[in-house]
Every structure is written in C-alpha cells, then in structure tokens.
XYZ file of C-alpha atoms in Angstrom:
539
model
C -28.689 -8.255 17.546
C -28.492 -5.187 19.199
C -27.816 -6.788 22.531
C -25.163 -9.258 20.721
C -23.381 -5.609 19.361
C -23.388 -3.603 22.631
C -22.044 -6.849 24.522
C -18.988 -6.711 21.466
C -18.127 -3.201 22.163
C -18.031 -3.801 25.548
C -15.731 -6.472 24.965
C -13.678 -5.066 22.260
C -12.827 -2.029 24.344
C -12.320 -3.796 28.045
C -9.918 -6.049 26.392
C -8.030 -3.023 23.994
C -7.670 -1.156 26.970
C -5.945 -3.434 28.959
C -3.869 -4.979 26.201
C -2.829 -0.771 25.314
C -1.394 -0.998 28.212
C 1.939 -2.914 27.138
C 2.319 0.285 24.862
C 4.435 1.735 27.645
C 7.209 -1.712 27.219
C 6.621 -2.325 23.366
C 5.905 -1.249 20.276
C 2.459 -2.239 18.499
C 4.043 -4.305 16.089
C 5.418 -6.861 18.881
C 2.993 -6.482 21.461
C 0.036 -7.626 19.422
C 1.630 -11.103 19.216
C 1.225 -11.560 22.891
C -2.299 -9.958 23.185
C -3.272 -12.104 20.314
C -1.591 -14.974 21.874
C -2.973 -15.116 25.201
C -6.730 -13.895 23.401
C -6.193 -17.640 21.278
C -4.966 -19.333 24.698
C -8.088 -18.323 26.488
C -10.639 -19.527 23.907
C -9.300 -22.692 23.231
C -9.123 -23.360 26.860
C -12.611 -21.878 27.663
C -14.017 -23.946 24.601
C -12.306 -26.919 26.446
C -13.639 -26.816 29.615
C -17.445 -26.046 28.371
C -17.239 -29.220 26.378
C -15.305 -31.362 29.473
C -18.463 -30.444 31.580
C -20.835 -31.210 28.871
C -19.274 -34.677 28.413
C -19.153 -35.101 32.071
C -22.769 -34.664 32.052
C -22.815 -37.322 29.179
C -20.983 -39.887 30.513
C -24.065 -39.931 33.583
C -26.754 -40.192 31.581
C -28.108 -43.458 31.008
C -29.869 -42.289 27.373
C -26.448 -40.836 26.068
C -24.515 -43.640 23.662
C -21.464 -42.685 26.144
C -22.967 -43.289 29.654
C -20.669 -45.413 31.834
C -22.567 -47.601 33.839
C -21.690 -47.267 37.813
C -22.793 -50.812 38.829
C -20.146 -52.619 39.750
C -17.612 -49.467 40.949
C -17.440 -48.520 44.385
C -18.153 -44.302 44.007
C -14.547 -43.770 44.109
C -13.709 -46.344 41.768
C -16.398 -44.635 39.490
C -15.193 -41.001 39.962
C -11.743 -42.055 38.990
C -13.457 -43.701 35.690
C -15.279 -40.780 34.806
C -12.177 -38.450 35.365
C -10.075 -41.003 32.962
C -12.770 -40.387 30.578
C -12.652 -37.032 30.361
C -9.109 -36.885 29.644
C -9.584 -39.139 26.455
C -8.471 -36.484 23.767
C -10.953 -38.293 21.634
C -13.305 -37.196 22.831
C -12.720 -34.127 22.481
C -11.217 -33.766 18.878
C -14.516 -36.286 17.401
C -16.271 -32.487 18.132
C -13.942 -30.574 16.790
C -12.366 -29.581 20.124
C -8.441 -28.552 20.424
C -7.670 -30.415 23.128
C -5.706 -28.713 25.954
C -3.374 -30.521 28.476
C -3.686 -29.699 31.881
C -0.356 -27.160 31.996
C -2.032 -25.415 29.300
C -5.538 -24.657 30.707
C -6.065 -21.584 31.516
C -7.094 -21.616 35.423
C -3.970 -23.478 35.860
C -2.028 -21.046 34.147
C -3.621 -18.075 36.417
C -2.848 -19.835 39.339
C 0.483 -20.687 38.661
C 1.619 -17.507 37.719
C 1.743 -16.272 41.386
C 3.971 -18.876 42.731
C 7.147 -17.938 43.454
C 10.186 -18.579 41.417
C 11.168 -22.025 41.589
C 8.353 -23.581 42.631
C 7.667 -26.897 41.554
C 5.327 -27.240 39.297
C 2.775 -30.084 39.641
C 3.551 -31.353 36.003
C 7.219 -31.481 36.564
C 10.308 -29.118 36.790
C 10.231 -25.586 38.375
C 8.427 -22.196 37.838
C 11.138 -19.755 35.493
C 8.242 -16.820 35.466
C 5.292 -16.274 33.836
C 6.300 -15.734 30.245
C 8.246 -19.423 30.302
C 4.560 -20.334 31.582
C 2.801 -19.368 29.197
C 5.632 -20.674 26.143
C 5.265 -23.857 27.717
C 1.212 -23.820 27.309
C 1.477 -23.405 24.016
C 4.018 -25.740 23.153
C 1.993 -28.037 25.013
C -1.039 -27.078 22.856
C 0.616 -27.750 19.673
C 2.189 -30.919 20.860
C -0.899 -32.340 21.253
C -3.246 -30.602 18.179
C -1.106 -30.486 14.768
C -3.476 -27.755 12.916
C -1.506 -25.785 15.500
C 1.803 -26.610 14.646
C 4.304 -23.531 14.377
C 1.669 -21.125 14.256
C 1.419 -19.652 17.793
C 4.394 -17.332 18.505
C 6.141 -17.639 21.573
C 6.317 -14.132 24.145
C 9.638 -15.062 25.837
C 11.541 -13.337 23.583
C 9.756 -9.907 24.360
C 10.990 -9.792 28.123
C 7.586 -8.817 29.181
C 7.513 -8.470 33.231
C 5.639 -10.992 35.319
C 3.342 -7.965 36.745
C 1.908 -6.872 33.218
C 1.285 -10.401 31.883
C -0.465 -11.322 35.485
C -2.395 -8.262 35.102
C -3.335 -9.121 31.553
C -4.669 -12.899 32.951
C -6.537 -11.081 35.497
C -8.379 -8.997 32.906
C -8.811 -11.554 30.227
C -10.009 -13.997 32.745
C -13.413 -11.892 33.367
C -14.304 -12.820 29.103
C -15.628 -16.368 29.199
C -16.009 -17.240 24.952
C -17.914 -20.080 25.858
C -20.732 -18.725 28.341
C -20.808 -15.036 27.571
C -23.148 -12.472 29.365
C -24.141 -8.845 28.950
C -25.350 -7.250 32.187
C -25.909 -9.931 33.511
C -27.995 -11.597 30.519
C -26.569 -14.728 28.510
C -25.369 -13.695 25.252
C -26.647 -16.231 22.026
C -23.186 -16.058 20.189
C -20.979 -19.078 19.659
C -17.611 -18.807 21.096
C -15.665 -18.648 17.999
C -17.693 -16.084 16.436
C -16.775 -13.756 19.542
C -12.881 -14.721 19.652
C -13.306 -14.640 15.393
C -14.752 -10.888 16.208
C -12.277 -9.534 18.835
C -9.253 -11.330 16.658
C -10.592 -9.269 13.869
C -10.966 -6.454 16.011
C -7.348 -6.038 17.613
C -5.939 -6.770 14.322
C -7.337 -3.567 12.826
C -6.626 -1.065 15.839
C -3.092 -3.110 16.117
C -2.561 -1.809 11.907
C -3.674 1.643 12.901
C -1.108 2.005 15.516
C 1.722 0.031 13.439
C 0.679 2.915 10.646
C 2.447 1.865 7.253
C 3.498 -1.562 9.200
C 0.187 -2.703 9.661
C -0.712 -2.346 5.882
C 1.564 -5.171 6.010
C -1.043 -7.656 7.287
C -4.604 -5.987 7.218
C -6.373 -5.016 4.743
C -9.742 -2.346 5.484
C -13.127 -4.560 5.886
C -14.590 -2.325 3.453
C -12.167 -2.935 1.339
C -12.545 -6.678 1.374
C -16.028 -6.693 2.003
C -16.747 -5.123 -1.068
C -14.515 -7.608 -3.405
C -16.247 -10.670 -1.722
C -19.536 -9.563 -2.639
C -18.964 -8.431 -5.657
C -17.472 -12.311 -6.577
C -19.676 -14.161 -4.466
C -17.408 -17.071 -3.502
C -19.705 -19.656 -2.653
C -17.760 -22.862 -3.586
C -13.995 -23.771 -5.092
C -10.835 -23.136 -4.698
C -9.846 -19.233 -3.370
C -6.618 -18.359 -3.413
C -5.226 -15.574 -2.017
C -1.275 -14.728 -3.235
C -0.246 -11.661 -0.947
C -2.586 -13.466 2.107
C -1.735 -11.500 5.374
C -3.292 -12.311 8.341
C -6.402 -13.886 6.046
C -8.657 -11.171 5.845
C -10.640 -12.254 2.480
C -10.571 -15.977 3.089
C -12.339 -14.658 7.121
C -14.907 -12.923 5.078
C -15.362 -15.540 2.682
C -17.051 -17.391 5.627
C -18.997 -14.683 6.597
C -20.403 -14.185 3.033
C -21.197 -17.890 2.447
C -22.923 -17.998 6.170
C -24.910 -15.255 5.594
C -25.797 -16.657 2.432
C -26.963 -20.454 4.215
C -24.024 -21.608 2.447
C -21.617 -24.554 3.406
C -17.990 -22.792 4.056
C -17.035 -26.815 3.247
C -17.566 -26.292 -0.140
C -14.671 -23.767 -0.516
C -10.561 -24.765 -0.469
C -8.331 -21.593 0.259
C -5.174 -21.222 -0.021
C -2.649 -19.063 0.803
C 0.724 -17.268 0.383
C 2.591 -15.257 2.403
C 6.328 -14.105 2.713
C 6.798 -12.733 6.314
C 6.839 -15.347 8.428
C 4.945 -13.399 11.676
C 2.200 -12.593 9.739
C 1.859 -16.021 8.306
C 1.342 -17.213 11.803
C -1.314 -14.215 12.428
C -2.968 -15.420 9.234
C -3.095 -19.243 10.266
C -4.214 -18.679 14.153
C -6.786 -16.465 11.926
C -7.975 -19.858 10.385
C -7.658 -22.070 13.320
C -9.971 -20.497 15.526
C -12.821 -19.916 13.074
C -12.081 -23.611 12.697
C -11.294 -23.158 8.801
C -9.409 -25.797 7.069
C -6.325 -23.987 5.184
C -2.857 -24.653 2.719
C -0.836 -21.909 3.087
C 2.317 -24.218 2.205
C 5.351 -22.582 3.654
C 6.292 -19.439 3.757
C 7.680 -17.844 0.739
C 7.936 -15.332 -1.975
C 5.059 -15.732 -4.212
C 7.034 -15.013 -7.483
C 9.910 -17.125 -6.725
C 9.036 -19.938 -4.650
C 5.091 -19.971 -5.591
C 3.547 -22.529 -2.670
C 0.539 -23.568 -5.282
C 2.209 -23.094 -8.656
C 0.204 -26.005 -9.867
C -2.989 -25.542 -8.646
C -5.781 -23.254 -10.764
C -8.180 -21.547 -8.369
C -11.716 -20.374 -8.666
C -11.589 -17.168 -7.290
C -7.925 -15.322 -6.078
C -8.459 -11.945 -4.238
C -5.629 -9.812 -2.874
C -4.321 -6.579 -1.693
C -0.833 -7.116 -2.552
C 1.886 -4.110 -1.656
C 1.400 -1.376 -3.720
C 4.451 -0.717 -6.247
C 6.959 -2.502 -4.781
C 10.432 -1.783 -6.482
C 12.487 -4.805 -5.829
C 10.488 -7.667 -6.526
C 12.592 -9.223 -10.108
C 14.964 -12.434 -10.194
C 16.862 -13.599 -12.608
C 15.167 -16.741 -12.244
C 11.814 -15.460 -13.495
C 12.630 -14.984 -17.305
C 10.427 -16.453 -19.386
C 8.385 -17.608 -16.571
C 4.960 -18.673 -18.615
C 2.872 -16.261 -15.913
C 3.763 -13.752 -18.275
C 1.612 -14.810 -20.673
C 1.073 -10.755 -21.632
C 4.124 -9.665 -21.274
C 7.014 -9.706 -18.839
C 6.476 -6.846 -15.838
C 8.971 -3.990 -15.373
C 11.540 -4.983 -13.198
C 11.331 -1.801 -10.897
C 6.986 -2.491 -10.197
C 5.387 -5.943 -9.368
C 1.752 -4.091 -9.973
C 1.355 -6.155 -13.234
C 3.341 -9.161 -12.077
C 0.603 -9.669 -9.629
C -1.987 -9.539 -11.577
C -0.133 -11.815 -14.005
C 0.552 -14.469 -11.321
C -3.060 -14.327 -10.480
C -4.009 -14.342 -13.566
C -2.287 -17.828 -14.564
C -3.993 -19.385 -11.453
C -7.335 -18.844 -12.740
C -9.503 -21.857 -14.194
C -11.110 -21.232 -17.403
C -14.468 -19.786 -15.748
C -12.075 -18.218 -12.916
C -12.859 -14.247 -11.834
C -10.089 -12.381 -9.502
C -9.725 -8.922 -8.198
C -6.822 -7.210 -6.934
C -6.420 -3.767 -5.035
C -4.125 -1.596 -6.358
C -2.369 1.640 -6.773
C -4.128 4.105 -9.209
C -1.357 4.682 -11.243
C -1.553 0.911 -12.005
C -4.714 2.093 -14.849
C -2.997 4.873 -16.674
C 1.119 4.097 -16.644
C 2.256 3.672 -19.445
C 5.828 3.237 -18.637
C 8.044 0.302 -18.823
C 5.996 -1.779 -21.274
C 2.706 -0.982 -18.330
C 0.720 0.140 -20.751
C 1.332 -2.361 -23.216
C 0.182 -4.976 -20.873
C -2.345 -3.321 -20.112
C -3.729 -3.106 -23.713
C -3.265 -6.912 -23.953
C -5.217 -8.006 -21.258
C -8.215 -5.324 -22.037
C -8.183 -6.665 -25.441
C -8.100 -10.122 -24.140
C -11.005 -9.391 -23.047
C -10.495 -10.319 -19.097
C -10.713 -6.895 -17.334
C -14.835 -6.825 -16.390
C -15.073 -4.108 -13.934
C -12.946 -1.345 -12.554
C -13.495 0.523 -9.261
C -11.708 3.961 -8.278
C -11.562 3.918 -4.294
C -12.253 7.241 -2.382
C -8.962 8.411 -0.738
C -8.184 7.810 2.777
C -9.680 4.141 3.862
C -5.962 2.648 4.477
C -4.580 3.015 7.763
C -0.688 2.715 6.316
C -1.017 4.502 2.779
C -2.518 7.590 1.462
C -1.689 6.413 -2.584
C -5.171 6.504 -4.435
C -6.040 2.651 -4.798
C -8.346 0.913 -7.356
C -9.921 -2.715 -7.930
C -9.057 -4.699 -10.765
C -11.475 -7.295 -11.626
C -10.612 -9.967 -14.050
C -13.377 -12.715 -15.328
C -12.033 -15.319 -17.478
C -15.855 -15.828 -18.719
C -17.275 -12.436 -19.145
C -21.025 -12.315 -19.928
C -20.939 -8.932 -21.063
C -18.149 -9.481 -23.637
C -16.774 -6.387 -25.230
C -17.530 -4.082 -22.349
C -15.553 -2.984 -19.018
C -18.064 -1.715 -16.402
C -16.530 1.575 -14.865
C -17.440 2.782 -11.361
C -16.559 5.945 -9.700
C -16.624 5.051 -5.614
C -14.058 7.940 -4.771
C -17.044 10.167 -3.033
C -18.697 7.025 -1.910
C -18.837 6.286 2.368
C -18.099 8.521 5.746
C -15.867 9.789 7.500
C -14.894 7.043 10.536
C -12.697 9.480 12.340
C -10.595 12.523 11.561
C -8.218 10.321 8.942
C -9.890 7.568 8.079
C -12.999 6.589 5.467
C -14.936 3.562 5.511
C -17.778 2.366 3.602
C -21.211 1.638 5.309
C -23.050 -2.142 4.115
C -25.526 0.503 2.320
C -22.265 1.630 0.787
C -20.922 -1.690 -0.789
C -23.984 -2.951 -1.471
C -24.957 0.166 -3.811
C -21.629 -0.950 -5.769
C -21.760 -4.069 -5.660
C -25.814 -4.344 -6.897
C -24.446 -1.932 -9.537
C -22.132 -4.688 -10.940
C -24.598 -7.165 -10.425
C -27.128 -5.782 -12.684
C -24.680 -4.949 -15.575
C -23.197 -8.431 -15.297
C -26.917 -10.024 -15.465
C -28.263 -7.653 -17.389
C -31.171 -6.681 -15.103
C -32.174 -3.391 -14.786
C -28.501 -1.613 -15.117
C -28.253 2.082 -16.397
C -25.232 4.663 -16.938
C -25.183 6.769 -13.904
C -23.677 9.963 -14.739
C -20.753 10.614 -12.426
C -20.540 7.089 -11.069
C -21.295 3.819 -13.366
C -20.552 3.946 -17.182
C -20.135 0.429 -19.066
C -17.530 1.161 -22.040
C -16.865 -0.769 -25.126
C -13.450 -1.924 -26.067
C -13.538 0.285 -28.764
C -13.950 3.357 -26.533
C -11.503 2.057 -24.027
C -9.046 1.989 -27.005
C -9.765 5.308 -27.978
C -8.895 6.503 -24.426
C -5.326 4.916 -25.094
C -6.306 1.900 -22.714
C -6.283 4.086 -20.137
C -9.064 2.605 -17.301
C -9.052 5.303 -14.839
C -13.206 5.122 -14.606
C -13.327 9.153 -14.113
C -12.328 9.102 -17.777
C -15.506 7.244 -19.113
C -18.613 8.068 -16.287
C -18.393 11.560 -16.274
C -19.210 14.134 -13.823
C -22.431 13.712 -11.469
C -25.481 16.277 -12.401
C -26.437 18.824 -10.368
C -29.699 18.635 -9.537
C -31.623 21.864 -10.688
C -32.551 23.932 -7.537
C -35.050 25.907 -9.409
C -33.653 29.339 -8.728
C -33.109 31.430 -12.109
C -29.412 31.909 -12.550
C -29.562 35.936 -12.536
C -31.339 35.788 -8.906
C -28.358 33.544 -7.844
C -25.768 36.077 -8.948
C -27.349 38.923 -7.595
C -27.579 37.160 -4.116
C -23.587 36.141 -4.172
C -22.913 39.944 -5.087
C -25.049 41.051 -2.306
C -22.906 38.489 -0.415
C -19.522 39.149 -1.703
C -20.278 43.216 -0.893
C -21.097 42.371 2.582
C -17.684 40.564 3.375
C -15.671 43.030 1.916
C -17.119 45.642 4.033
C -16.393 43.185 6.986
C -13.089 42.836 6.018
C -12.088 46.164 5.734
C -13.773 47.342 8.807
C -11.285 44.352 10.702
C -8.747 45.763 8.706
C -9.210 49.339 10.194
C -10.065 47.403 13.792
C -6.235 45.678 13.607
C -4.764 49.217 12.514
C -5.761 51.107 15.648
C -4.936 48.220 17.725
C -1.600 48.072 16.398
C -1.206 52.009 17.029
C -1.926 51.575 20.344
C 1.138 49.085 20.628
C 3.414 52.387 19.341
C-alpha cells in the first residue's frame, strides 16, 4: 500500500505539473476539459492495447477456446488472420473494453501530431493541427462505443497551440494505466483505479483554482465520505439531484468495494443542469466502468429527469441558498408535501424534492447552509417544524468552517430516514472542531475523523453502546427540539465540551497569571521607553 501511494503522488504531481502549465493560455475552468480529456484518451487507449496483446497471445494458444489454428495458412496468410482478429470490436467489448479505432489510439495520435500541416493522413483527408487530431479521436471513440456518446468535450474550441498539446502527449505518454511501475517496480493497481484516482485528483486541485467555480462541480471527499458511510449504500437505487461531476455515486463504489460488496447491486442516477459538468460527471462514470441515467440535462425542479422513480438513498450538495430558483410552473407541485419553499431560497425545495423521491424505508442527506436549521423566515421555519414532527429528520451534523474550496458559509448535514429506529429522537453532533488543517485555508477530515462520527451515529441508530458526549453528540427528543422553537442547530442541544481538571487549585493558577500579567507590563513599558528615545534621536 505504501508503495501503491508513493507511486500516486508521483503521478498525481508529474501529470499536475505539466497540465499547470496551460495556466499561462487559459483559465482553470476551461483548461481542465482538455487535461481531463486527453487523461480519458490515454487510458482507454492504453487499456486497449494491453488487452489487443493479451488476445494476440490468445488467439496462439492451442488450450484457449479462441486459438486459430495455422494449418492450412501459409505464415502470411496466418498473420493477416490473426491481425483481422484483433480488430473484431467483439472482442474487445465481450471484456468490457472501449474499443478504439486506429485514428484514435494513442501512439498514432503522438506520431501524427508532428507531421506537417497537410499531410495526409493514413486514414484519409489531411492533417489541420493537433487539436483537429485529437477532436477527431474522440469522435471516433464515441462513434464506435455509445456509453460515450456526447460526453467527451471537444478542445478545438480553446485554440490551444500545437507546441503545448505536443508537449502535453509527450508527458502523458511516460504514464502507462495499464502496466504501471514505481522505480522501476510493477505497481499491483488496476488501470481504472489509477485513471479513477488521478480523475479524482485533478478535479479537486482544478475546484481549488476555479475558487467559487469549482464548488460548482466538486464537492470535498470528506465531505462525501462522511455521508456515504454514515448511509451505507450497499444496494438500490441512489440518486443524486444536484450530481456534479459524480462525486457520491464515485464513492459509493469505493464504500461497497471496501465492504466485498457488488457495485451491481446499486442503480444511480443523476441530475445535473450545466451541461460541462454533466459531461465531467459521466466521463466520471465511464471510466470506473459504472453503469449510469443521468437523463438529459436539466433543471431538477422544472424538468426533473427521474420524476417517477423513488430511490433508496439520494445524497447531495446542492448550491447553497440560491435566490432564483421558483417557476410559475411549480405551484402546487405535490413535492411540497410540507409546504411550498420561499421563492427567494431553494434550501427547503431541495430537501423537499429529495424528500418525495424516497421509498418508504428510503434515508437521504443533504449538505447545506447553516442558516438552513434556525431561519425562520418565509414560512422556513414552518417547514421545518413539519418535517421534525414528521418524524423524518434522524441526525444533524454542524461542519467545522473552512473544508470548501469555493465557500466560506458554515454548512451542515441533513439526514432524513423515512424508517427511523429511534423514533422520537434527532441525534445531534457537533463536528465544527473536528479534523486538521490541510493547508493555510483549507480543513479536511482524517478516516479517524469520519469514522469517529460516523460510529457515533451508528451506535445511537442500533442502540449499541451510544452515550451523550458533552460538547459533541446529544440525542434530543421531539419534545425538547420543540421547546428550542425547532431550531436544530446541534450547538443548541450537546453543550459545551468539559475541561478536563488539570489538578492545579484555582488560587495557585491566579497567582501564576498575575505573576505573568506583571511581567509583561514591565516589558511593555520598558519598549515603550526603548521607542521614545529612539524617536528623540530622529528630532
């Protein structure tokens, strides 16, 4: 493992620091669709050729069920049959393998790139620069594999020189996804799980230098890490309204494998209204070779993609707030089963839509703005009340400050169960002094971290072993919540932490600070007499 890590930083920064280097011709938010592009290019084509050499090895061996017999062929004759074999897409798509016409593979497109404009090009037509080149490949791609269809964007549009893109080739061409090594040692790591990795990778330094942009798309892996464990989404349907580029349904996988699970026993689904990131969010699926329906792309409050379909688990971080979300059209809708959302917040009409995708034994949760647990404006808080006394709200977690790259707004987690085993109750937890310090501006949560909460949760929801932790976990009746005005901000119910009794008496402790505080007043006025006579000498 710790060989499989160091080879993935290695790889994660070789490959940022050459892709950084379009910063100089484009912003973040356009330049990433290239990087990202050529990253998808290069594993589907290195995934390719691995297999093409293991099925030429196939097709000679007498004990394989696809050997092709050479008696009877002259060796040319036979060569020529082998290489018509190996260009049988079935092949390759019976193993799950995109297959990748010849203008499309990547050698050919790293040799090409170098001719000289106009060229011919052995497929047909003329060389129009390396950008065209690359288009071309991934029409060509899509053509020929329809999971891919409409959901690699095109780079032609970004008038990217030939230089930079050749030099990007050049440095992408020393990562081979299919055969990987580590000073000089073969790496154990499947070659989607590397591509899955740096595609996850790029997509979180690509939000950090987008800022408030890249909230658009990515949510934090704590962040989402922490809701998927906390549901446990080993089978059904999971639905994801406000999807970006797929971050919940990517670690939905990652739960159920590290759980021996089978990732075909969960559906997902998908929404999403920009149509860029839809694309990052469906190359997301594609090359962790997850089956999707993320319909088309749309507004998920006007033109809902799965409006009929009820989903086991739905887990989002929609956009906190937003302001212009109403239409017309959406009076009386029947997601508002309690009560219609102010017109100038979606906060509750998310939860609301979610909410009326649930099945009967359906749980959710939903990041969102802090203010979304104590307004009371607008009818807020009378929702609110509803769906506490409805008894769906099981858990609330307050988020520590500072673990989104695009927003500093204090965020919470809603989450709803539609079967509650602890009826009556909400479980409260305090996470706002919970993780590290990443960097200068940004928290994150360690796996210690989220699994601390989300054991926490665990035990109240079984009832195994859970206690009231002063300053971090309090489970609340109804009645109290009601008391508190319905009002769920969990500071309100678990207190402040103890301080842990250092033993000192309290008079000792005085004395000491007085001692202390005498001390730096004498310091102070001494500088203060220090500055004086250096400013007289100024005179």
């Amino acid at each position: 493992m710790a060989q499989q890590q160091a080879f993935l930083n290695d790889l994660d920064a070789r490959l940022w620091q050459a892709a950084d280097k379009l910063r100089s011709q484009l912003s973040a938010s356009d330049y990433k669709h290239i990087v990202l592009g050529l990253i998808f290019l290069k594993y589907v084509s290195d995934s390719f050729t691995t297999f093409r050499k293991k099925l030429h090895t196939k097709l000679q061996d007498p004990q394989d069920p696809l050997y092709l017999d050479p008696n009877g062929y002259s060796a040319e004759e036979y060569q020529n049959l082998l290489n018509s074999e190996m260009e049988l897409q079935d092949n390759y798509t019976a193993e799950n393998i995109f297959w990748v016409p010849q203008q499309a593979r990547w050698e050919t497109i790293r040799n090409i790139a170098t001719l000289n404009q106009g060229s011919q090009l052995p497929w047909g037509g003329s060389f129009r620069g390396v950008a065209n080149l690359i288009d071309n490949a991934f029409s060509a791609i899509e053509n020929e594999n329809p999971k891919l269809k409409g959901i690699i964007q095109r780079i032609s549009g970004y008038d990217i020189n030939d230089k930079t893109l050749i030099g990007l080739l050049n440095t992408f061409s020393d990562t081979d996804f299919s055969q990987p090594t580590y000073n000089g040692a073969p790496i154990s790591m499947a070659a989607k799980d590397i591509l899955g990795h740096v595609y996850e990778y790029f997509l979180g330094e690509f939000a950090a230098k987008e800022g408030q942009k890249g909230g658009e798309y990515f949510t934090p892996k704590s962040i989402v890490s922490l809701i998927v464990e906390m549901l446990e989404p080993y089978h059904g349907r999971i639905y994801d309204p406000a999807m970006g580029s797929g971050g919940f349904f990517v670690q939905t996988e990652k739960f159920i494998a590290a759980h021996q699970g089978n990732i075909n026993q969960v559906s997902i689904y998908g929404q999403e209204y920009n149509p860029t990131t839809w694309k990052l969010a469906a190359m997301n699926m594609a090359i962790r070779g997850i089956e999707f329906n993320f319909g088309s792309r749309g507004d998920s409050f006007t033109n809902p993609q799965h409006i009929d379909m009820k989903m086991d688990f739905v887990m989002a971080n929609p956009p906190f707030n937003v302001k212009d979300w109403w239409d017309e059209s959406l009076q009386g809708d029947p997601r508002w089963a309690y009560g219609v959302p102010p017109k100038g917040n979606a906060n509750f009409a998310w939860i609301s839509h979610m909410l009326y995708h649930l099945v009967p034994q359906g749980r959710m949760g939903i990041v969102l703005a802090n203010g979304s647990m104590s307004s009371q404006t607008n009818g807020e808080g009378e929702i609110r009340r509803r769906l506490v006394e409805a008894d769906l709200v099981e858990a609330m977690v307050a988020l520590p400050s500072q673990l989104f790259t695009n927003v500093q707004i204090p965020a919470c987690i809603w989450f709803f169960n539609k079967a509650k085993a602890r009826k009556g109750e909400v479980l409260f937890i305090d996470a706002r002094q919970v993780g590290y310090m990443k960097d200068r501006t940004l928290r994150d949560f360690t796996p210690e971290d989220i699994a601390h909460i989300a054991n926490t949760y665990h035990a109240w929801q079984q009832n195994k072993g859970y206690e009231n932790q002063e300053g971090f976990c309090y489970a609340a009746s109804l009645e109290e919540i009601a008391n508190n005005d319905f009002i769920l901000t969990p500071g309100r119910y678990v207190g402040t932490p103890e301080e842990e009794d250092d033993g000192i008496p309290f008079e000792e402790k005085m004395a000491e600070l007085t001692t202390k505080l005498a001390e730096q007043f004498a310091q102070g006025r001494e500088l203060e007499e220090a500055i004086k006579k250096s400013l007289g000498g100024l005179v």
